[in-house]
Amino acid sequence: MAMALHDAAHLGAAWLLGNRAFKRGMAVAINPLARLDTLGLAMTLFGPYGWSKPLPIEASQFLRWPRLANTLVYAAGPLMNLFLGIVFWWLNFTLPETFGARMETLDVEMWRVYLQYAVIVNVMLGLIHFLPLYPLDGWAIWKGFLSSGKQRKLAQYERHALVLVLFLMITPVGQWLLSHGYPYVAQVIMYLYSL
């Protein structure tokens, strides 16, 4: 659900900013099956990372302020994940008050654990996608602040950046980073829950 709504946010932002090339794709954007990538799914099943099909968004498809519009579209995905984190956070505190009298205490606690996990996953997804590494959204976001000439020069390094990201995904280096980053984010979130 986190990745499906992430992609839907990209397409919705593109549509709102005048890009009608994705009108047909928006109908299936919220369906995770329509966004599956074979290798990305395999990585999800056998490793800690995964991805969906890339969205072919081009700045030239926007009629007004193409660079700004393109940057906003790529920012919409991780912002959606951070928004979902806030929604799940809110549900975690309202669920016991809303259903506590009609649900078993064990059921309420089970849902709270699920909601807390959903907060952590969405916050992690949002933060990871803001990293300026190709092909993460952060690459396109930060590239949008550069001049056209610098963007073309930076595009020459996208293949190398992709190799770096794949290296991080399939080697113990990436496993180590995730194993240290995830507990830290989880610890911060759980501390905030206790306030």
PDB file of C-alpha atoms in Angstrom:
ATOM      1  CA  MET A   1       0.000   0.000   0.000  1.00  0.00           C
ATOM      2  CA  ALA A   2       2.856   2.387   0.839  1.00  0.00           C
ATOM      3  CA  MET A   3       4.484   1.979  -2.580  1.00  0.00           C
ATOM      4  CA  ALA A   4       1.163   1.960  -4.475  1.00  0.00           C
ATOM      5  CA  LEU A   5       0.134   5.283  -2.923  1.00  0.00           C
ATOM      6  CA  HIS A   6       3.685   6.565  -3.433  1.00  0.00           C
ATOM      7  CA  ASP A   7       3.358   5.976  -7.193  1.00  0.00           C
ATOM      8  CA  ALA A   8      -0.220   7.293  -7.234  1.00  0.00           C
ATOM      9  CA  ALA A   9       1.040  10.524  -5.656  1.00  0.00           C
ATOM     10  CA  HIS A  10       3.579  10.921  -8.461  1.00  0.00           C
ATOM     11  CA  LEU A  11       0.917  10.471 -11.126  1.00  0.00           C
ATOM     12  CA  GLY A  12      -1.649  12.613  -9.317  1.00  0.00           C
ATOM     13  CA  ALA A  13       0.841  15.460  -8.966  1.00  0.00           C
ATOM     14  CA  ALA A  14       1.775  15.146 -12.647  1.00  0.00           C
ATOM     15  CA  TRP A  15      -1.892  15.370 -13.628  1.00  0.00           C
ATOM     16  CA  LEU A  16      -2.545  18.367 -11.353  1.00  0.00           C
ATOM     17  CA  LEU A  17       0.454  20.174 -12.828  1.00  0.00           C
ATOM     18  CA  GLY A  18      -0.858  19.773 -16.376  1.00  0.00           C
ATOM     19  CA  ASN A  19       0.771  16.550 -17.556  1.00  0.00           C
ATOM     20  CA  ARG A  20      -2.014  14.564 -19.213  1.00  0.00           C
ATOM     21  CA  ALA A  21       0.308  11.838 -20.550  1.00  0.00           C
ATOM     22  CA  PHE A  22      -0.486   9.747 -17.458  1.00  0.00           C
ATOM     23  CA  LYS A  23      -4.281   9.978 -17.524  1.00  0.00           C
ATOM     24  CA  ARG A  24      -4.640   6.307 -18.497  1.00  0.00           C
ATOM     25  CA  GLY A  25      -1.905   5.180 -16.106  1.00  0.00           C
ATOM     26  CA  MET A  26      -3.534   6.923 -13.142  1.00  0.00           C
ATOM     27  CA  ALA A  27      -6.415   4.461 -13.237  1.00  0.00           C
ATOM     28  CA  VAL A  28      -4.095   1.581 -12.350  1.00  0.00           C
ATOM     29  CA  ALA A  29      -1.500   3.475 -10.314  1.00  0.00           C
ATOM     30  CA  ILE A  30      -3.072   2.536  -6.992  1.00  0.00           C
ATOM     31  CA  ASN A  31      -3.103  -1.160  -7.943  1.00  0.00           C
ATOM     32  CA  PRO A  32       0.234  -2.653  -6.755  1.00  0.00           C
ATOM     33  CA  LEU A  33       0.003  -5.443  -9.347  1.00  0.00           C
ATOM     34  CA  ALA A  34       0.066  -2.897 -12.171  1.00  0.00           C
ATOM     35  CA  ARG A  35       3.292  -1.406 -10.843  1.00  0.00           C
ATOM     36  CA  LEU A  36       5.208  -4.676 -10.266  1.00  0.00           C
ATOM     37  CA  ASP A  37       8.708  -4.954 -11.641  1.00  0.00           C
ATOM     38  CA  THR A  38      10.046  -8.523 -11.909  1.00  0.00           C
ATOM     39  CA  LEU A  39      13.517  -7.821 -10.544  1.00  0.00           C
ATOM     40  CA  GLY A  40      12.171  -5.376  -7.973  1.00  0.00           C
ATOM     41  CA  LEU A  41       9.707  -7.996  -6.727  1.00  0.00           C
ATOM     42  CA  ALA A  42      12.462 -10.614  -6.504  1.00  0.00           C
ATOM     43  CA  MET A  43      14.551  -8.194  -4.443  1.00  0.00           C
ATOM     44  CA  THR A  44      11.581  -7.616  -2.146  1.00  0.00           C
ATOM     45  CA  LEU A  45      11.088 -11.342  -1.623  1.00  0.00           C
ATOM     46  CA  PHE A  46      14.745 -12.286  -1.135  1.00  0.00           C
ATOM     47  CA  GLY A  47      16.237  -9.108   0.273  1.00  0.00           C
ATOM     48  CA  PRO A  48      15.363  -6.036   2.288  1.00  0.00           C
ATOM     49  CA  TYR A  49      14.869  -3.806  -0.764  1.00  0.00           C
ATOM     50  CA  GLY A  50      12.620  -3.703  -3.784  1.00  0.00           C
ATOM     51  CA  TRP A  51      11.105  -1.336  -6.317  1.00  0.00           C
ATOM     52  CA  SER A  52       8.216  -0.898  -8.709  1.00  0.00           C
ATOM     53  CA  LYS A  53       8.240   0.017 -12.398  1.00  0.00           C
ATOM     54  CA  PRO A  54       9.828   3.404 -13.094  1.00  0.00           C
ATOM     55  CA  LEU A  55       7.512   6.235 -14.038  1.00  0.00           C
ATOM     56  CA  PRO A  56       8.512   7.764 -17.402  1.00  0.00           C
ATOM     57  CA  ILE A  57       8.143  11.368 -16.251  1.00  0.00           C
ATOM     58  CA  GLU A  58       9.879  13.952 -18.405  1.00  0.00           C
ATOM     59  CA  ALA A  59      10.132  17.655 -17.600  1.00  0.00           C
ATOM     60  CA  SER A  60       9.368  18.467 -21.262  1.00  0.00           C
ATOM     61  CA  GLN A  61       5.837  17.048 -20.816  1.00  0.00           C
ATOM     62  CA  PHE A  62       4.888  19.981 -18.579  1.00  0.00           C
ATOM     63  CA  LEU A  63       3.725  23.117 -20.390  1.00  0.00           C
ATOM     64  CA  ARG A  64       4.426  25.587 -17.576  1.00  0.00           C
ATOM     65  CA  TRP A  65       7.530  25.736 -15.381  1.00  0.00           C
ATOM     66  CA  PRO A  66       8.718  22.270 -16.482  1.00  0.00           C
ATOM     67  CA  ARG A  67      11.709  22.058 -14.127  1.00  0.00           C
ATOM     68  CA  LEU A  68       9.713  23.101 -11.062  1.00  0.00           C
ATOM     69  CA  ALA A  69       6.778  20.855 -12.005  1.00  0.00           C
ATOM     70  CA  ASN A  70       9.086  17.873 -12.529  1.00  0.00           C
ATOM     71  CA  THR A  71      10.711  18.464  -9.119  1.00  0.00           C
ATOM     72  CA  LEU A  72       7.323  18.707  -7.387  1.00  0.00           C
ATOM     73  CA  VAL A  73       6.129  15.482  -9.041  1.00  0.00           C
ATOM     74  CA  TYR A  74       9.129  13.539  -7.769  1.00  0.00           C
ATOM     75  CA  ALA A  75       8.752  15.075  -4.295  1.00  0.00           C
ATOM     76  CA  ALA A  76       5.097  13.972  -4.129  1.00  0.00           C
ATOM     77  CA  GLY A  77       5.983  10.277  -3.666  1.00  0.00           C
ATOM     78  CA  PRO A  78       8.131  10.515  -0.517  1.00  0.00           C
ATOM     79  CA  LEU A  79       5.871  13.244   0.862  1.00  0.00           C
ATOM     80  CA  MET A  80       2.962  10.806   0.487  1.00  0.00           C
ATOM     81  CA  ASN A  81       4.877   8.265   2.583  1.00  0.00           C
ATOM     82  CA  LEU A  82       5.534  10.840   5.303  1.00  0.00           C
ATOM     83  CA  PHE A  83       1.844  11.799   5.196  1.00  0.00           C
ATOM     84  CA  LEU A  84       0.869   8.127   5.550  1.00  0.00           C
ATOM     85  CA  GLY A  85       3.186   7.900   8.536  1.00  0.00           C
ATOM     86  CA  ILE A  86       1.251  10.751  10.168  1.00  0.00           C
ATOM     87  CA  VAL A  87      -2.096   9.094   9.341  1.00  0.00           C
ATOM     88  CA  PHE A  88      -1.031   5.762  10.844  1.00  0.00           C
ATOM     89  CA  TRP A  89       0.384   7.618  13.847  1.00  0.00           C
ATOM     90  CA  TRP A  90      -3.008   9.290  14.379  1.00  0.00           C
ATOM     91  CA  LEU A  91      -4.845   5.965  13.975  1.00  0.00           C
ATOM     92  CA  ASN A  92      -2.588   4.375  16.565  1.00  0.00           C
ATOM     93  CA  PHE A  93      -3.869   6.784  19.193  1.00  0.00           C
ATOM     94  CA  THR A  94      -7.519   6.987  18.100  1.00  0.00           C
ATOM     95  CA  LEU A  95      -8.106   3.240  17.575  1.00  0.00           C
ATOM     96  CA  PRO A  96      -8.264   2.316  21.284  1.00  0.00           C
ATOM     97  CA  GLU A  97     -10.576   5.243  22.025  1.00  0.00           C
ATOM     98  CA  THR A  98     -12.861   4.448  19.084  1.00  0.00           C
ATOM     99  CA  PHE A  99     -13.077   0.667  19.339  1.00  0.00           C
ATOM    100  CA  GLY A 100     -11.682  -0.074  22.780  1.00  0.00           C
ATOM    101  CA  ALA A 101     -15.049  -0.774  24.369  1.00  0.00           C
ATOM    102  CA  ARG A 102     -16.108  -3.128  21.547  1.00  0.00           C
ATOM    103  CA  MET A 103     -12.857  -4.962  20.860  1.00  0.00           C
ATOM    104  CA  GLU A 104     -10.752  -7.340  22.875  1.00  0.00           C
ATOM    105  CA  THR A 105      -7.715  -5.695  24.417  1.00  0.00           C
ATOM    106  CA  LEU A 106      -5.492  -8.183  22.573  1.00  0.00           C
ATOM    107  CA  ASP A 107      -7.024  -7.171  19.226  1.00  0.00           C
ATOM    108  CA  VAL A 108      -6.441  -3.478  19.949  1.00  0.00           C
ATOM    109  CA  GLU A 109      -2.818  -4.118  20.876  1.00  0.00           C
ATOM    110  CA  MET A 110      -2.306  -6.231  17.738  1.00  0.00           C
ATOM    111  CA  TRP A 111      -3.582  -3.394  15.543  1.00  0.00           C
ATOM    112  CA  ARG A 112      -1.454  -0.876  17.415  1.00  0.00           C
ATOM    113  CA  VAL A 113       1.671  -2.939  16.732  1.00  0.00           C
ATOM    114  CA  TYR A 114       0.711  -3.095  13.038  1.00  0.00           C
ATOM    115  CA  LEU A 115       0.076   0.657  12.913  1.00  0.00           C
ATOM    116  CA  GLN A 116       3.386   1.432  14.634  1.00  0.00           C
ATOM    117  CA  TYR A 117       5.177  -0.775  12.103  1.00  0.00           C
ATOM    118  CA  ALA A 118       3.324   1.034   9.282  1.00  0.00           C
ATOM    119  CA  VAL A 119       4.541   4.376  10.650  1.00  0.00           C
ATOM    120  CA  ILE A 120       8.151   3.172  10.730  1.00  0.00           C
ATOM    121  CA  VAL A 121       8.009   1.680   7.211  1.00  0.00           C
ATOM    122  CA  ASN A 122       6.466   4.792   5.670  1.00  0.00           C
ATOM    123  CA  VAL A 123       8.872   7.168   7.405  1.00  0.00           C
ATOM    124  CA  MET A 124      11.812   5.006   6.257  1.00  0.00           C
ATOM    125  CA  LEU A 125      10.496   4.960   2.677  1.00  0.00           C
ATOM    126  CA  GLY A 126      10.018   8.710   2.699  1.00  0.00           C
ATOM    127  CA  LEU A 127      13.510   9.394   4.053  1.00  0.00           C
ATOM    128  CA  ILE A 128      15.222   6.889   1.728  1.00  0.00           C
ATOM    129  CA  HIS A 129      13.517   8.359  -1.337  1.00  0.00           C
ATOM    130  CA  PHE A 130      14.788  11.823  -0.454  1.00  0.00           C
ATOM    131  CA  LEU A 131      18.402  10.604  -0.769  1.00  0.00           C
ATOM    132  CA  PRO A 132      20.098  12.164  -3.833  1.00  0.00           C
ATOM    133  CA  LEU A 133      20.931   8.795  -5.413  1.00  0.00           C
ATOM    134  CA  TYR A 134      19.782   7.699  -8.872  1.00  0.00           C
ATOM    135  CA  PRO A 135      17.175   6.255  -9.453  1.00  0.00           C
ATOM    136  CA  LEU A 136      15.621   7.370  -6.151  1.00  0.00           C
ATOM    137  CA  ASP A 137      13.245  10.322  -6.203  1.00  0.00           C
ATOM    138  CA  GLY A 138      15.790  12.452  -4.364  1.00  0.00           C
ATOM    139  CA  TRP A 139      18.045  12.403  -7.425  1.00  0.00           C
ATOM    140  CA  ALA A 140      15.364  14.081  -9.564  1.00  0.00           C
ATOM    141  CA  ILE A 141      14.350  16.428  -6.728  1.00  0.00           C
ATOM    142  CA  TRP A 142      17.831  17.799  -6.089  1.00  0.00           C
ATOM    143  CA  LYS A 143      18.679  17.809  -9.794  1.00  0.00           C
ATOM    144  CA  GLY A 144      15.713  20.142 -10.328  1.00  0.00           C
ATOM    145  CA  PHE A 145      17.543  22.911  -8.453  1.00  0.00           C
ATOM    146  CA  LEU A 146      20.436  22.862 -10.937  1.00  0.00           C
ATOM    147  CA  SER A 147      20.743  24.700 -14.227  1.00  0.00           C
ATOM    148  CA  SER A 148      19.997  22.862 -17.473  1.00  0.00           C
ATOM    149  CA  GLY A 149      23.702  22.610 -18.305  1.00  0.00           C
ATOM    150  CA  LYS A 150      24.564  21.086 -14.932  1.00  0.00           C
ATOM    151  CA  GLN A 151      21.617  18.702 -15.237  1.00  0.00           C
ATOM    152  CA  ARG A 152      22.943  17.396 -18.567  1.00  0.00           C
ATOM    153  CA  LYS A 153      26.401  16.987 -17.069  1.00  0.00           C
ATOM    154  CA  LEU A 154      24.981  15.195 -14.035  1.00  0.00           C
ATOM    155  CA  ALA A 155      22.955  12.856 -16.291  1.00  0.00           C
ATOM    156  CA  GLN A 156      26.253  11.372 -17.493  1.00  0.00           C
ATOM    157  CA  TYR A 157      26.785   9.907 -14.028  1.00  0.00           C
ATOM    158  CA  GLU A 158      23.347   8.298 -13.692  1.00  0.00           C
ATOM    159  CA  ARG A 159      24.612   4.904 -14.861  1.00  0.00           C
ATOM    160  CA  HIS A 160      27.376   4.984 -12.243  1.00  0.00           C
ATOM    161  CA  ALA A 161      24.897   6.071  -9.571  1.00  0.00           C
ATOM    162  CA  LEU A 162      22.619   3.160 -10.498  1.00  0.00           C
ATOM    163  CA  VAL A 163      25.527   0.730 -10.097  1.00  0.00           C
ATOM    164  CA  LEU A 164      26.215   2.246  -6.662  1.00  0.00           C
ATOM    165  CA  VAL A 165      22.587   1.803  -5.562  1.00  0.00           C
ATOM    166  CA  LEU A 166      22.490  -1.803  -6.825  1.00  0.00           C
ATOM    167  CA  PHE A 167      25.788  -2.439  -5.012  1.00  0.00           C
ATOM    168  CA  LEU A 168      24.249  -1.160  -1.793  1.00  0.00           C
ATOM    169  CA  MET A 169      21.196  -3.357  -2.313  1.00  0.00           C
ATOM    170  CA  ILE A 170      22.910  -6.685  -2.933  1.00  0.00           C
ATOM    171  CA  THR A 171      26.015  -6.465  -0.742  1.00  0.00           C
ATOM    172  CA  PRO A 172      26.498  -6.606   3.037  1.00  0.00           C
ATOM    173  CA  VAL A 173      27.236  -2.871   2.964  1.00  0.00           C
ATOM    174  CA  GLY A 174      23.594  -2.093   2.227  1.00  0.00           C
ATOM    175  CA  GLN A 175      22.448  -4.719   4.727  1.00  0.00           C
ATOM    176  CA  TRP A 176      24.632  -3.086   7.376  1.00  0.00           C
ATOM    177  CA  LEU A 177      23.304   0.398   6.587  1.00  0.00           C
ATOM    178  CA  LEU A 178      19.693  -0.802   6.753  1.00  0.00           C
ATOM    179  CA  SER A 179      20.257  -2.826   9.931  1.00  0.00           C
ATOM    180  CA  HIS A 180      21.685   0.281  11.620  1.00  0.00           C
ATOM    181  CA  GLY A 181      19.374   2.883  10.084  1.00  0.00           C
ATOM    182  CA  TYR A 182      16.068   1.081  10.607  1.00  0.00           C
ATOM    183  CA  PRO A 183      16.463   0.499  14.387  1.00  0.00           C
ATOM    184  CA  TYR A 184      17.542   4.123  14.845  1.00  0.00           C
ATOM    185  CA  VAL A 185      14.445   5.475  13.070  1.00  0.00           C
ATOM    186  CA  ALA A 186      12.274   2.930  14.924  1.00  0.00           C
ATOM    187  CA  GLN A 187      13.808   3.979  18.236  1.00  0.00           C
ATOM    188  CA  VAL A 188      13.160   7.670  17.563  1.00  0.00           C
ATOM    189  CA  ILE A 189       9.549   6.974  16.553  1.00  0.00           C
ATOM    190  CA  MET A 190       8.901   4.743  19.559  1.00  0.00           C
ATOM    191  CA  TYR A 191      10.400   7.416  21.823  1.00  0.00           C
ATOM    192  CA  LEU A 192       7.969   9.944  20.337  1.00  0.00           C
ATOM    193  CA  TYR A 193       5.132   7.495  21.003  1.00  0.00           C
ATOM    194  CA  SER A 194       6.092   7.412  24.671  1.00  0.00           C
ATOM    195  CA  LEU A 195       5.873  11.207  25.084  1.00  0.00           C
TER     196      LEU A 195
END
